[in-house]
Tab-separated table of C-alpha atoms in Angstrom:
chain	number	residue	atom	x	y	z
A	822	UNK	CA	128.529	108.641	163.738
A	823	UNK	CA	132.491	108.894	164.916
A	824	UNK	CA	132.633	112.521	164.138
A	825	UNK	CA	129.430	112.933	166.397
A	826	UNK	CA	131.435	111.367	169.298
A	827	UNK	CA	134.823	112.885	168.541
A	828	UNK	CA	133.362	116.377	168.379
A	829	UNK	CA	131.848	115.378	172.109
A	830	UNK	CA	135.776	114.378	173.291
A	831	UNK	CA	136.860	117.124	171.512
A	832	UNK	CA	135.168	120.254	173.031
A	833	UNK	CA	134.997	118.448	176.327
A	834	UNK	CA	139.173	118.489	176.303
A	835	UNK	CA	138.684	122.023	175.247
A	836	UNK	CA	139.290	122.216	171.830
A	837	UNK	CA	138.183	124.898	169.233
A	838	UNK	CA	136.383	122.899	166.746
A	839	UNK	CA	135.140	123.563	162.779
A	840	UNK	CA	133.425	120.949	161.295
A	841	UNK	CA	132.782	120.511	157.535
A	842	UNK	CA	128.990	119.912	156.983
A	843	UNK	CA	127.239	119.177	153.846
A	844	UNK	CA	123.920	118.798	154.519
A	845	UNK	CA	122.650	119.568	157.688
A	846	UNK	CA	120.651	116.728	159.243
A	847	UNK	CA	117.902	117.790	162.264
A	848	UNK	CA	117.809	114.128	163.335
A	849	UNK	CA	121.558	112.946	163.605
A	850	UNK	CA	122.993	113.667	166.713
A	851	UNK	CA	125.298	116.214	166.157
A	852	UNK	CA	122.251	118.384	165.837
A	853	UNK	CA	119.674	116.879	168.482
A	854	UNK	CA	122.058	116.609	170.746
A	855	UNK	CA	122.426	120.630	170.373
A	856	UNK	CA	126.621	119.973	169.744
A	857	UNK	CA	126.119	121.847	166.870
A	858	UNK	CA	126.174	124.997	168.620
A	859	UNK	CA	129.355	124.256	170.076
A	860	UNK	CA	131.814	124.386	167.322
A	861	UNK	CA	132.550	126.445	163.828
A	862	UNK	CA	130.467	125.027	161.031
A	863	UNK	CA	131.573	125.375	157.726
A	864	UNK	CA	129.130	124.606	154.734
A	865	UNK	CA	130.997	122.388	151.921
A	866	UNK	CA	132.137	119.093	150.513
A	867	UNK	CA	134.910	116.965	150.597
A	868	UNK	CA	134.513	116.417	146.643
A	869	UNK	CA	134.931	120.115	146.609
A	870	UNK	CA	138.349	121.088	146.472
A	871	UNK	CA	137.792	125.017	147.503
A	872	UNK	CA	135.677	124.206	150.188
A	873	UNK	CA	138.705	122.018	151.729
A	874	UNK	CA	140.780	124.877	151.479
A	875	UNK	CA	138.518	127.742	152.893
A	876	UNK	CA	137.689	125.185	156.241
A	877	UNK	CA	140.930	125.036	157.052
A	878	UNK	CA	142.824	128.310	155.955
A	879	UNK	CA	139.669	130.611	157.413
A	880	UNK	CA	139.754	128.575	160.779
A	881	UNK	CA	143.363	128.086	161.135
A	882	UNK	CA	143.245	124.613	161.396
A	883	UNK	CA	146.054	122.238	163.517
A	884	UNK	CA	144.666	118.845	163.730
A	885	UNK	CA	141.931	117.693	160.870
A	886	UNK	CA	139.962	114.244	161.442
A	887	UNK	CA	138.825	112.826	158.091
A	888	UNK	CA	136.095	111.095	158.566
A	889	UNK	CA	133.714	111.963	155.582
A	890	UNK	CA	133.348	108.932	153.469
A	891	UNK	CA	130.439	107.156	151.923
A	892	UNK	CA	130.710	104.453	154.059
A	893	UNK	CA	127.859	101.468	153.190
A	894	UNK	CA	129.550	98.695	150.997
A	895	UNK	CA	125.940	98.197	149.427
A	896	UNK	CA	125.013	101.669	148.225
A	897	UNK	CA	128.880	101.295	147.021
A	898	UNK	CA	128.285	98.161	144.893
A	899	UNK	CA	125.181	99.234	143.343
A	900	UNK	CA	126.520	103.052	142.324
A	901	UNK	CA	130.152	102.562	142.137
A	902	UNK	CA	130.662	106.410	141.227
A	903	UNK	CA	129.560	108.705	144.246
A	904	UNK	CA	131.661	106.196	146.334
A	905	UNK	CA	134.440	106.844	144.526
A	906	UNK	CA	134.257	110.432	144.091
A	907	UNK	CA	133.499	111.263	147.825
A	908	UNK	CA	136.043	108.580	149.121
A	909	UNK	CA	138.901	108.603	146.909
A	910	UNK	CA	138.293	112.411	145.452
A	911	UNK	CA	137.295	113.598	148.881
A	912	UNK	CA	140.886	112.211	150.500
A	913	UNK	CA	142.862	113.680	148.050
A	914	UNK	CA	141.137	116.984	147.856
A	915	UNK	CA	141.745	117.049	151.668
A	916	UNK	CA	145.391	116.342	151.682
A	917	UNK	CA	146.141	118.702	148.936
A	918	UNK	CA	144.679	121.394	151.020
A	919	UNK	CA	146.579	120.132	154.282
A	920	UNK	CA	149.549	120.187	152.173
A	921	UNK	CA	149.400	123.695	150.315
A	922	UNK	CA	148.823	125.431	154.130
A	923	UNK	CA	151.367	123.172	155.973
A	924	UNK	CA	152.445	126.190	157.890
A	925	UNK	CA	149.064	125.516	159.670
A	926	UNK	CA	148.442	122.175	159.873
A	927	UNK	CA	150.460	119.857	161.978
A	928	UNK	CA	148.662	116.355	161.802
A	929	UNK	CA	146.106	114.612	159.996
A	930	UNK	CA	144.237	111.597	161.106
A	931	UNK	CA	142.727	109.644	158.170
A	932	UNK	CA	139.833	107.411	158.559
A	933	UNK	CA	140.725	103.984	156.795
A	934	UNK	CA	138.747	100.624	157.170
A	935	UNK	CA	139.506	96.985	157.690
A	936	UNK	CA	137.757	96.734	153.941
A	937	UNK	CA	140.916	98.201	152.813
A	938	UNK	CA	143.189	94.965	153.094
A	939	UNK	CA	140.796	93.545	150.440
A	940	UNK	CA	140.187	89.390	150.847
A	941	UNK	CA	143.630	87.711	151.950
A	942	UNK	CA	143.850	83.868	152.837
A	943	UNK	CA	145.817	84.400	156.029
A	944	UNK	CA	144.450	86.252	159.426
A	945	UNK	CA	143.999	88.455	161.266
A	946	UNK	CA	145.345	91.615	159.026
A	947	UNK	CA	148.200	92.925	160.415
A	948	UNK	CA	149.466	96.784	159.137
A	949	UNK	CA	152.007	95.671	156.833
A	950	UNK	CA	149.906	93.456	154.784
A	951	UNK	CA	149.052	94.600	151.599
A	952	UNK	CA	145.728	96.967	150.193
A	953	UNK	CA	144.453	94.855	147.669
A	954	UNK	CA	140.527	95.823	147.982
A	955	UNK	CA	138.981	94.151	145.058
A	956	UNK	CA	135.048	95.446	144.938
A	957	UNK	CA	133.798	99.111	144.615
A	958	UNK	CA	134.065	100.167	148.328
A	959	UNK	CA	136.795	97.916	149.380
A	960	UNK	CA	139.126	99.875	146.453
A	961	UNK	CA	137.907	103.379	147.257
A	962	UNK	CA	139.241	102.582	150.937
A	963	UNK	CA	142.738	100.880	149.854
A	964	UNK	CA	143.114	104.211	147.141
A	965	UNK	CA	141.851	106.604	149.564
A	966	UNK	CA	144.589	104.841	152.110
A	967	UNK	CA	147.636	104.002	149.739
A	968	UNK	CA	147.103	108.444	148.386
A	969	UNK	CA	147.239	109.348	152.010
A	970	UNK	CA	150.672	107.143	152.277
A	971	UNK	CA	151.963	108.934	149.226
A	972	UNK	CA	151.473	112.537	150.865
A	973	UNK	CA	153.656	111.219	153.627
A	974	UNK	CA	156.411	110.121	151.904
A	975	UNK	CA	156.910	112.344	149.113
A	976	UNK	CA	155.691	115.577	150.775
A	977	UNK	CA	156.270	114.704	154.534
A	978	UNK	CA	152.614	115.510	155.427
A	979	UNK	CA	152.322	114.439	159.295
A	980	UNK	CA	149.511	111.741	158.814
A	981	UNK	CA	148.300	108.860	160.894
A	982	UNK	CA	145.986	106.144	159.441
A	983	UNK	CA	143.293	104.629	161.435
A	984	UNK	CA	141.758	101.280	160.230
A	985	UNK	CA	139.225	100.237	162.121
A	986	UNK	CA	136.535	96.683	162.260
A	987	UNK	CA	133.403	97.476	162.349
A	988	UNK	CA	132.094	100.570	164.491
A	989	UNK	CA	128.985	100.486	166.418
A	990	UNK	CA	127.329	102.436	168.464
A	991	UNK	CA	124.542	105.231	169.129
A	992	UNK	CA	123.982	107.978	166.592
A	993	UNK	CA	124.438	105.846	163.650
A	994	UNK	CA	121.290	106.303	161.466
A	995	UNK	CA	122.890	103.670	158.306
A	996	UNK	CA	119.755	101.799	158.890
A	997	UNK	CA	121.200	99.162	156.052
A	998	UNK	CA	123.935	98.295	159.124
A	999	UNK	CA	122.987	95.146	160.821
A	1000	UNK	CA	123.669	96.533	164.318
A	1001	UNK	CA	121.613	99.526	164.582
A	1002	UNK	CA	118.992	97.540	162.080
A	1003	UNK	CA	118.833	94.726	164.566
A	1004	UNK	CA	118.328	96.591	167.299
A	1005	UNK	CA	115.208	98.840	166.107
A	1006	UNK	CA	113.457	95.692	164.796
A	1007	UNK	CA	113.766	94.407	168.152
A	1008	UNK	CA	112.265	97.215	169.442
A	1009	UNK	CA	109.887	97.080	167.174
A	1010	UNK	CA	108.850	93.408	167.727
A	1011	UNK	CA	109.820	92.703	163.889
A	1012	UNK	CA	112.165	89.648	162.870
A	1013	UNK	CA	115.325	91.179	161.826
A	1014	UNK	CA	116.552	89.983	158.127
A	1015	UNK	CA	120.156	88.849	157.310
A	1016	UNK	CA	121.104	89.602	153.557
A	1017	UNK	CA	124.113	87.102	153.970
A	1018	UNK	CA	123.977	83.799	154.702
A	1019	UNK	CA	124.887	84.783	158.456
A	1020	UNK	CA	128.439	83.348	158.233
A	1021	UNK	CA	130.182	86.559	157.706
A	1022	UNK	CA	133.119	86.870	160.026
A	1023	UNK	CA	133.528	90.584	161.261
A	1024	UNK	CA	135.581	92.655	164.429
A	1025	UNK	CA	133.497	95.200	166.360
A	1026	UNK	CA	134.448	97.887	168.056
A	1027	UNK	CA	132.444	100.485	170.110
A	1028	UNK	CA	132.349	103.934	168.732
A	1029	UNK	CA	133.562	105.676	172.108
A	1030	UNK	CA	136.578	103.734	171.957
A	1031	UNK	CA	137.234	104.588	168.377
A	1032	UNK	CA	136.717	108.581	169.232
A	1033	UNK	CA	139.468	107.679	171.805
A	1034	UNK	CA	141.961	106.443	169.374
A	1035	UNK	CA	141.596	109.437	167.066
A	1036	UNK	CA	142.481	111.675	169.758
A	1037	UNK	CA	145.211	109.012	170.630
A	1038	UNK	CA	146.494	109.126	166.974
A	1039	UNK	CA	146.502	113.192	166.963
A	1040	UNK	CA	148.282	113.150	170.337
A	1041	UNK	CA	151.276	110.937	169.341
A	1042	UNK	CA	151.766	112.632	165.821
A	1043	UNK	CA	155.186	114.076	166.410
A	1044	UNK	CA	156.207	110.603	167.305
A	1045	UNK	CA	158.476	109.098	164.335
A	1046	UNK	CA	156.724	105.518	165.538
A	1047	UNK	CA	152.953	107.035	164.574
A	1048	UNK	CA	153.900	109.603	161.584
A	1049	UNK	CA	153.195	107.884	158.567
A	1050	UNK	CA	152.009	104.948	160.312
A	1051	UNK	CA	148.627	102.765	159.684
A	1052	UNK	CA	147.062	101.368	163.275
A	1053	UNK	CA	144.687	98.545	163.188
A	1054	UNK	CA	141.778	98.724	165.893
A	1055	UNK	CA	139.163	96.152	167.372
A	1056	UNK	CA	137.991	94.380	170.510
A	1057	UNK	CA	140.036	91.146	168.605
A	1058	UNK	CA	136.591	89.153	169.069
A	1059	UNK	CA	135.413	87.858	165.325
A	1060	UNK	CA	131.895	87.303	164.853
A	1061	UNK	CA	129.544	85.354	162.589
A	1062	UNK	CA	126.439	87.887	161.417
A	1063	UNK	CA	124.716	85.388	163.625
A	1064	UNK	CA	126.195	85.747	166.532
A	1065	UNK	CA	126.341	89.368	166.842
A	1066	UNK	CA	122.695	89.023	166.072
A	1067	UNK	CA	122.104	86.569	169.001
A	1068	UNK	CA	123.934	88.687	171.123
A	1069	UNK	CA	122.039	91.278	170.937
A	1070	UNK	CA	119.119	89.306	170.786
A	1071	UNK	CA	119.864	88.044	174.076
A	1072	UNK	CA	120.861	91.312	175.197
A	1073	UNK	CA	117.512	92.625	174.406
A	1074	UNK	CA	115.272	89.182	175.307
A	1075	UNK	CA	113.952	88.982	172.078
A	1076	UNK	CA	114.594	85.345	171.639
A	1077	UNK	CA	110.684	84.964	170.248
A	1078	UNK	CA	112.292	87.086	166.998
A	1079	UNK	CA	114.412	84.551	165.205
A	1080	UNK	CA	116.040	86.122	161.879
A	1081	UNK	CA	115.136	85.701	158.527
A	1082	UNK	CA	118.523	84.504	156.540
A	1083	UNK	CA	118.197	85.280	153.042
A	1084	UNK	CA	121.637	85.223	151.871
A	1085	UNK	CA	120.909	87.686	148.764
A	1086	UNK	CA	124.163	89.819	149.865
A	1087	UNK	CA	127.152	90.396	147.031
A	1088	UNK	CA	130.462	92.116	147.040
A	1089	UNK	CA	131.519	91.544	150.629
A	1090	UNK	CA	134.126	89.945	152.011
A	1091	UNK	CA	133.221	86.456	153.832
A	1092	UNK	CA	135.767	87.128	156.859
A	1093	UNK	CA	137.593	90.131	158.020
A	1094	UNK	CA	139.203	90.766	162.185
A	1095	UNK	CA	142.006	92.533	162.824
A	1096	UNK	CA	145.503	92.150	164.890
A	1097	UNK	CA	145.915	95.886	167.389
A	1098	UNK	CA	149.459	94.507	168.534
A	1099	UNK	CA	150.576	97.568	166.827
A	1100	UNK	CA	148.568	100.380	168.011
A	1101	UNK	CA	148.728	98.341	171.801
A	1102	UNK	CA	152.324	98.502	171.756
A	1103	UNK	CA	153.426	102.127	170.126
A	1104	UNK	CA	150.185	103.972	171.425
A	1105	UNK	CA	149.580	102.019	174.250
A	1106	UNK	CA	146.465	101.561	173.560
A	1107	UNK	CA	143.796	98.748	174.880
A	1108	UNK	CA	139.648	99.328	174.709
A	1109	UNK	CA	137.672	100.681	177.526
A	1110	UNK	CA	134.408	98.844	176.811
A	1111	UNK	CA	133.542	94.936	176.367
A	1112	UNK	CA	131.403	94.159	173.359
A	1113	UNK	CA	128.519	93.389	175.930
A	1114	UNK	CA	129.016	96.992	177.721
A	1115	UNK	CA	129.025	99.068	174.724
A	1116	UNK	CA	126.079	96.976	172.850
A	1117	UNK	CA	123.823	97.360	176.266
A	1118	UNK	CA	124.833	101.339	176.066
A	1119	UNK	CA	123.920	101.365	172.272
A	1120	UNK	CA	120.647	99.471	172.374
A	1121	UNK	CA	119.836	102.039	175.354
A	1122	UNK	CA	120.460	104.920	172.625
A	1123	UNK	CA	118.101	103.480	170.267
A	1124	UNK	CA	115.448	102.726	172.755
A	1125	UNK	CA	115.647	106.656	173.538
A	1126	UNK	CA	116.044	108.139	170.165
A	1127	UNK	CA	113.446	105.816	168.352
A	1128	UNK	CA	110.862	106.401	171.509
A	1129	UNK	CA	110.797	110.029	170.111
A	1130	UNK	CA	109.402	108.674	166.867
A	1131	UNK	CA	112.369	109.856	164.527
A	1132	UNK	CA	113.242	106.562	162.836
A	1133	UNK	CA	115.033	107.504	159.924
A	1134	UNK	CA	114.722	105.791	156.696
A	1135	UNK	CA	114.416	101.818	156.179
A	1136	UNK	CA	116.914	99.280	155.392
A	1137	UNK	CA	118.297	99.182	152.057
């Protein structure tokens, strides 16, 4: 879903873009959207260590966004492996190839998470709190993190890590997400179904803004203050499950569909927000969109791409 919108900001500013692709996928919207045609596609996989190296050699590469990851905690939990192997194996695969043509590349932006700070009694996370992830997808994002460090300060690799709350936002197909879940049962005139007990305490933040502080990120990389740094980003604005599902139950005047709380969820962390004093103050950074704006722009998405009848798989 980010790399759909970054590619957008990206060509729009003017940029020659490659993007590694492993299977191609007629109804994300990289490809519906006809973006596709826009930019250098390379066929490969980030657990593929040659097809790191050909993307970027062959294309002469400058700035890579990683942003391949498996990214649903569930799917992690149940088959530990494939997470682990696409988000710890894929990282390193991709720095080793940034490293051995240096000459090329002159920044790398790495996609971390919030789920990489692992449970800690005291919030909001701040950067300098430590990666202590203690289930399946929480330690593939603290690994894939602490290896990226590493490349920075023993081979002086010019990275900037990006840990974000939880994205939202059109073009995300993870049907097992409760946003984008919520939102098509609504349209759908279905009761949407919690698998926690609702009480879950998470930070949102709406995809455009996240494309934003990529390109923020890349921008600033010769800066000694952003090389090597980690930069936390959300609207600041924890949420129960709940209440992001009454907000966009509101949103959407569904308030005849009450959820179904089943509370059959494992392996997630009970609360989670962030602190962006960082990334405000060095990058100068603040959101563009309200948590109201950017859910009334994503429900509108949905509404569009679901009227077309391309709904995607169910909800794991």
């Amino acid at each position: 879903m980010v790399g759909y919108w970054l590619v957008k900001d990206l060509v729009a500013a003017g940029a020659r873009v490659a993007c590694l692709v492993r299977d191609p996928d007629p109804q994300s919207g990289f490809y519906r959207s006809g973006d596709y045609k826009r930019v250098s596609l390379v066929q490969g996989d980030v657990e593929d260590f040659a097809s790191m190296e050909r993307a970027i050699n062959d294309h002469e590469v400058e700035t890579v966004f990683h942003l391949a990851a498996q990214p649903i905690v569930g799917v992690a939990h149940r088959n530990p492996l494939p997470t682990f192997e696409t988000n710890v194996r894929g990282t390193y695969n991709l720095l080793e190839a940034c490293r051995l043509h240096s000459s090329l590349v002159k920044r790398v932006v790495i996609a971390s998470s919030d789920k990489a700070y692992g449970p800690h009694d005291d919030l909001p996370y701040t950067e300098e709190m430590a990666l202590q992830g203690k289930h399946p997808y929480e330690v593939s994002k603290s690994c894939a993190d602490l290896i990226t460090q590493a490349y920075f300060h023993t081979y002086k690799l010019p990275v900037a890590i990006l840990r974000c709350g939880n994205i939202y936002g059109g073009g995300d197909l993870n049907w097992s997400r409760i946003i984008p879940y919520t939102i098509r049962c609504f349209l759908e005139n279905q009761r949407p179904i919690i698998r926690s007990d609702g009480k879950h305490v998470r930070d949102y933040i709406y995809v455009k803004d996240v494309s934003r502080c990529y390109m923020l990120a890349a921008e600033f990389m010769t800066s000694p203050q952003v090389a090597g740094q980690a930069f936390n980003f959300s609207l600041e604005q924890p949420l129960t499950v709940m209440e992001i599902v009454k907000k966009i139950q509101k949103l959407m005047k569904r308030t005849n569909l009450q959820p179904d709380v089943q509370n059959t969820a494992r392996g997630e962390i009970a609360s989670q927000y962030l602190n962006t004093d960082k990334a405000q103050r060095v990058l100068g950074w603040k959101p563009e969109y309200s948590l109201d704006e950017g859910m009334r722009e994503t429900i509108e998405w949905y509404r569009e791409y679901l009227s077309t009848g391309k709904k995607g798989r169910g909800r794991g």
